[in-house]
Amino acid sequence: MEASDKQKKKAQPQQKPRLINTRWVATITCASFLLSVVMSYASNEALSNANTVLSFAVLFLFIALGILFDMIGVAATSATEKEFHSMAAHKVRGAREAVWMSRNAEKVSSICNDVVGDICGIISGATGALIVANITVGMHAAMVVVVSLLVTGMISAMTIGGKAAGKGVAIAFSSKVLALCGRVLSLLPVSFDSKKS
């Protein structure tokens, strides 16, 4: 009997872990669509009657948001949950949320880096195009091209340079970044169960 049981176990193929979590993909896709619509609408409303200075302020805001969320995503993948267990045991505010973020680093990184980061990048580009259109009214075609290239280059340089600097900070101070994020999340009326992945 024991030999036949062993043979049956060997005959059964081992189940491979799922490479793609279809439920998570569907959820993040819908969330991306809704968040993109909301953020695009907010930026369009802010820029509809804005002057050039306010347009630049909105542009820098979205670039800063992209850099900030990129840092959070990198910190989530760099930190280990062990760092926050003692804090959670002592009921330090935000520790449970930090454990959840570290344990669900893949999802946190996807939301912060891919969803928010990409949306901020798209809106930054659209805002830059609007700024160019406002600045170059009545200018010669050659000057329009020059201004467009300068604004595009500035947006790219600030975004890439900011994220490069932010990644270094996020990796070096990953636990502090997550602890701060945990405190912010603890203020939200949402329960983050650290026992669930």
Short mmCIF file of C-alpha atoms in Angstrom, two decimals, residues 1-195:
data_model
loop_
_atom_site.label_atom_id
_atom_site.label_comp_id
_atom_site.label_asym_id
_atom_site.label_seq_id
_atom_site.Cartn_x
_atom_site.Cartn_y
_atom_site.Cartn_z
CA MET A 1 0.00 0.00 0.00
CA GLU A 2 2.75 2.42 0.92
CA ALA A 3 4.65 1.70 -2.31
CA SER A 4 1.52 2.27 -4.42
CA ASP A 5 0.86 5.57 -2.60
CA LYS A 6 4.40 6.71 -3.37
CA GLN A 7 3.98 5.76 -7.02
CA LYS A 8 0.73 7.78 -7.21
CA LYS A 9 2.44 10.82 -5.70
CA LYS A 10 5.27 10.55 -8.22
CA ALA A 11 2.81 10.12 -11.09
CA GLN A 12 0.96 13.33 -10.21
CA PRO A 13 2.60 16.32 -11.89
CA GLN A 14 3.67 19.11 -9.57
CA GLN A 15 1.63 22.27 -9.89
CA LYS A 16 3.67 25.20 -11.10
CA PRO A 17 3.23 28.55 -9.32
CA ARG A 18 1.14 31.03 -11.26
CA LEU A 19 3.34 33.52 -13.04
CA ILE A 20 0.50 35.97 -13.63
CA ASN A 21 -2.07 36.89 -11.00
CA THR A 22 -5.02 37.62 -13.29
CA ARG A 23 -7.16 39.13 -10.53
CA TRP A 24 -4.39 41.56 -9.58
CA VAL A 25 -3.76 42.45 -13.24
CA ALA A 26 -7.47 43.17 -13.78
CA THR A 27 -7.67 45.22 -10.58
CA ILE A 28 -4.58 47.31 -11.34
CA THR A 29 -5.73 47.88 -14.93
CA CYS A 30 -9.10 49.24 -13.81
CA ALA A 31 -7.47 51.30 -11.05
CA SER A 32 -4.99 52.73 -13.56
CA PHE A 33 -7.80 53.79 -15.86
CA LEU A 34 -9.76 55.49 -13.09
CA LEU A 35 -6.70 57.18 -11.58
CA SER A 36 -5.55 58.37 -15.00
CA VAL A 37 -8.96 59.89 -15.73
CA VAL A 38 -9.10 61.64 -12.34
CA MET A 39 -5.55 63.01 -12.53
CA SER A 40 -5.96 64.10 -16.16
CA TYR A 41 -9.21 65.87 -15.33
CA ALA A 42 -7.61 67.60 -12.33
CA SER A 43 -4.65 68.79 -14.40
CA ASN A 44 -6.91 69.99 -17.24
CA GLU A 45 -9.05 71.96 -14.79
CA ALA A 46 -5.97 73.47 -13.18
CA LEU A 47 -4.48 74.44 -16.53
CA SER A 48 -7.63 75.56 -18.36
CA ASN A 49 -7.25 79.21 -17.34
CA ALA A 50 -3.73 79.06 -15.93
CA ASN A 51 -0.93 81.41 -16.88
CA THR A 52 2.56 80.20 -17.72
CA VAL A 53 3.84 80.41 -14.13
CA LEU A 54 0.96 78.31 -12.77
CA SER A 55 1.41 75.85 -15.64
CA PHE A 56 5.05 75.37 -14.64
CA ALA A 57 3.96 74.89 -11.01
CA VAL A 58 1.54 72.12 -12.05
CA LEU A 59 4.27 70.57 -14.21
CA PHE A 60 6.78 70.52 -11.33
CA LEU A 61 4.10 69.08 -9.02
CA PHE A 62 3.50 66.08 -11.28
CA ILE A 63 7.24 65.54 -11.78
CA ALA A 64 7.73 65.62 -7.99
CA LEU A 65 4.83 63.17 -7.50
CA GLY A 66 6.39 60.77 -10.00
CA ILE A 67 9.75 60.94 -8.21
CA LEU A 68 8.15 60.53 -4.77
CA PHE A 69 6.12 57.47 -5.70
CA ASP A 70 9.12 55.96 -7.50
CA MET A 71 11.05 56.27 -4.22
CA ILE A 72 8.23 54.54 -2.32
CA GLY A 73 8.13 51.68 -4.83
CA VAL A 74 11.91 51.17 -4.63
CA ALA A 75 11.88 51.36 -0.82
CA ALA A 76 9.16 48.70 -0.66
CA THR A 77 11.28 46.28 -2.69
CA SER A 78 14.46 47.10 -0.73
CA ALA A 79 13.19 46.90 2.84
CA THR A 80 12.58 43.69 4.78
CA GLU A 81 9.54 43.16 6.96
CA LYS A 82 11.69 41.94 9.87
CA GLU A 83 12.71 45.54 10.50
CA PHE A 84 9.14 46.44 11.41
CA HIS A 85 8.06 43.39 13.44
CA SER A 86 9.40 44.76 16.74
CA MET A 87 7.80 48.13 15.98
CA ALA A 88 4.48 46.40 15.27
CA ALA A 89 4.82 44.38 18.50
CA HIS A 90 5.22 47.64 20.42
CA LYS A 91 2.22 49.04 18.50
CA VAL A 92 4.20 51.84 16.88
CA ARG A 93 1.92 53.85 14.61
CA GLY A 94 2.32 52.82 10.98
CA ALA A 95 4.41 49.71 11.69
CA ARG A 96 1.67 47.28 10.65
CA GLU A 97 1.18 49.20 7.41
CA ALA A 98 4.94 49.15 6.78
CA VAL A 99 4.97 45.37 7.25
CA TRP A 100 2.11 45.09 4.76
CA MET A 101 3.96 47.24 2.22
CA SER A 102 7.14 45.19 2.57
CA ARG A 103 5.27 41.89 2.37
CA ASN A 104 3.37 43.08 -0.72
CA ALA A 105 6.37 44.79 -2.32
CA GLU A 106 5.45 43.60 -5.82
CA LYS A 107 2.00 45.18 -5.65
CA VAL A 108 3.25 48.37 -3.99
CA SER A 109 5.99 48.72 -6.60
CA SER A 110 3.49 48.14 -9.41
CA ILE A 111 1.15 50.82 -8.07
CA CYS A 112 3.84 53.39 -7.27
CA ASN A 113 6.30 52.87 -10.13
CA ASP A 114 4.04 51.74 -12.94
CA VAL A 115 0.62 53.25 -12.28
CA VAL A 116 1.30 56.57 -10.55
CA GLY A 117 4.76 57.03 -12.09
CA ASP A 118 3.63 56.44 -15.66
CA ILE A 119 0.51 58.57 -15.28
CA CYS A 120 2.57 61.44 -13.87
CA GLY A 121 4.95 61.08 -16.79
CA ILE A 122 2.12 61.24 -19.33
CA ILE A 123 0.50 64.25 -17.66
CA SER A 124 3.89 65.98 -17.39
CA GLY A 125 4.35 65.58 -21.13
CA ALA A 126 0.86 66.93 -21.85
CA THR A 127 1.45 69.87 -19.51
CA GLY A 128 4.77 70.57 -21.21
CA ALA A 129 3.03 70.63 -24.60
CA LEU A 130 0.50 73.13 -23.26
CA ILE A 131 3.28 75.31 -21.86
CA VAL A 132 5.04 75.28 -25.23
CA ALA A 133 1.80 76.26 -26.95
CA ASN A 134 1.31 79.19 -24.56
CA ILE A 135 4.91 80.42 -24.76
CA THR A 136 5.29 80.19 -28.52
CA VAL A 137 2.18 82.13 -29.55
CA GLY A 138 3.20 84.36 -32.49
CA MET A 139 6.75 82.96 -32.63
CA HIS A 140 8.55 81.84 -35.76
CA ALA A 141 8.35 78.09 -36.57
CA ALA A 142 12.06 77.60 -35.85
CA MET A 143 11.69 79.17 -32.38
CA VAL A 144 8.69 76.95 -31.68
CA VAL A 145 10.85 73.88 -32.36
CA VAL A 146 13.65 75.23 -30.14
CA VAL A 147 11.30 76.00 -27.21
CA SER A 148 9.60 72.61 -27.61
CA LEU A 149 12.93 70.78 -27.50
CA LEU A 150 14.10 72.79 -24.46
CA VAL A 151 10.89 72.13 -22.48
CA THR A 152 10.88 68.43 -23.42
CA GLY A 153 14.54 68.12 -22.47
CA MET A 154 13.94 69.86 -19.16
CA ILE A 155 11.03 67.55 -18.28
CA SER A 156 13.05 64.44 -19.19
CA ALA A 157 16.15 65.61 -17.31
CA MET A 158 14.23 66.51 -14.15
CA THR A 159 12.24 63.27 -14.17
CA ILE A 160 15.17 60.93 -14.90
CA GLY A 161 17.64 62.81 -12.69
CA GLY A 162 15.15 63.07 -9.85
CA LYS A 163 14.30 59.38 -10.00
CA ALA A 164 17.99 58.43 -10.13
CA ALA A 165 18.67 60.48 -7.00
CA GLY A 166 15.49 59.23 -5.34
CA LYS A 167 16.37 55.58 -5.92
CA GLY A 168 19.66 56.01 -4.06
CA VAL A 169 17.89 57.64 -1.12
CA ALA A 170 15.11 55.03 -1.13
CA ILE A 171 17.58 52.12 -1.05
CA ALA A 172 19.78 53.70 1.65
CA PHE A 173 16.85 54.70 3.87
CA SER A 174 14.24 52.13 2.82
CA SER A 175 13.07 51.40 6.37
CA LYS A 176 12.63 55.10 7.17
CA VAL A 177 10.76 55.72 3.92
CA LEU A 178 8.38 52.82 4.60
CA ALA A 179 7.96 53.83 8.24
CA LEU A 180 6.90 57.31 7.11
CA CYS A 181 4.57 55.87 4.46
CA GLY A 182 3.13 53.54 7.08
CA ARG A 183 2.29 56.48 9.32
CA VAL A 184 0.52 58.21 6.44
CA LEU A 185 -1.40 55.04 5.56
CA SER A 186 -2.39 54.58 9.21
CA LEU A 187 -4.38 57.81 8.95
CA LEU A 188 -6.55 56.36 6.18
CA PRO A 189 -9.82 54.56 7.01
CA VAL A 190 -8.45 51.35 5.47
CA SER A 191 -7.33 48.22 7.29
CA PHE A 192 -3.95 46.81 6.26
CA ASP A 193 -3.74 43.25 7.53
CA SER A 194 -0.06 42.34 7.67
CA LYS A 195 -0.94 38.65 7.90
#
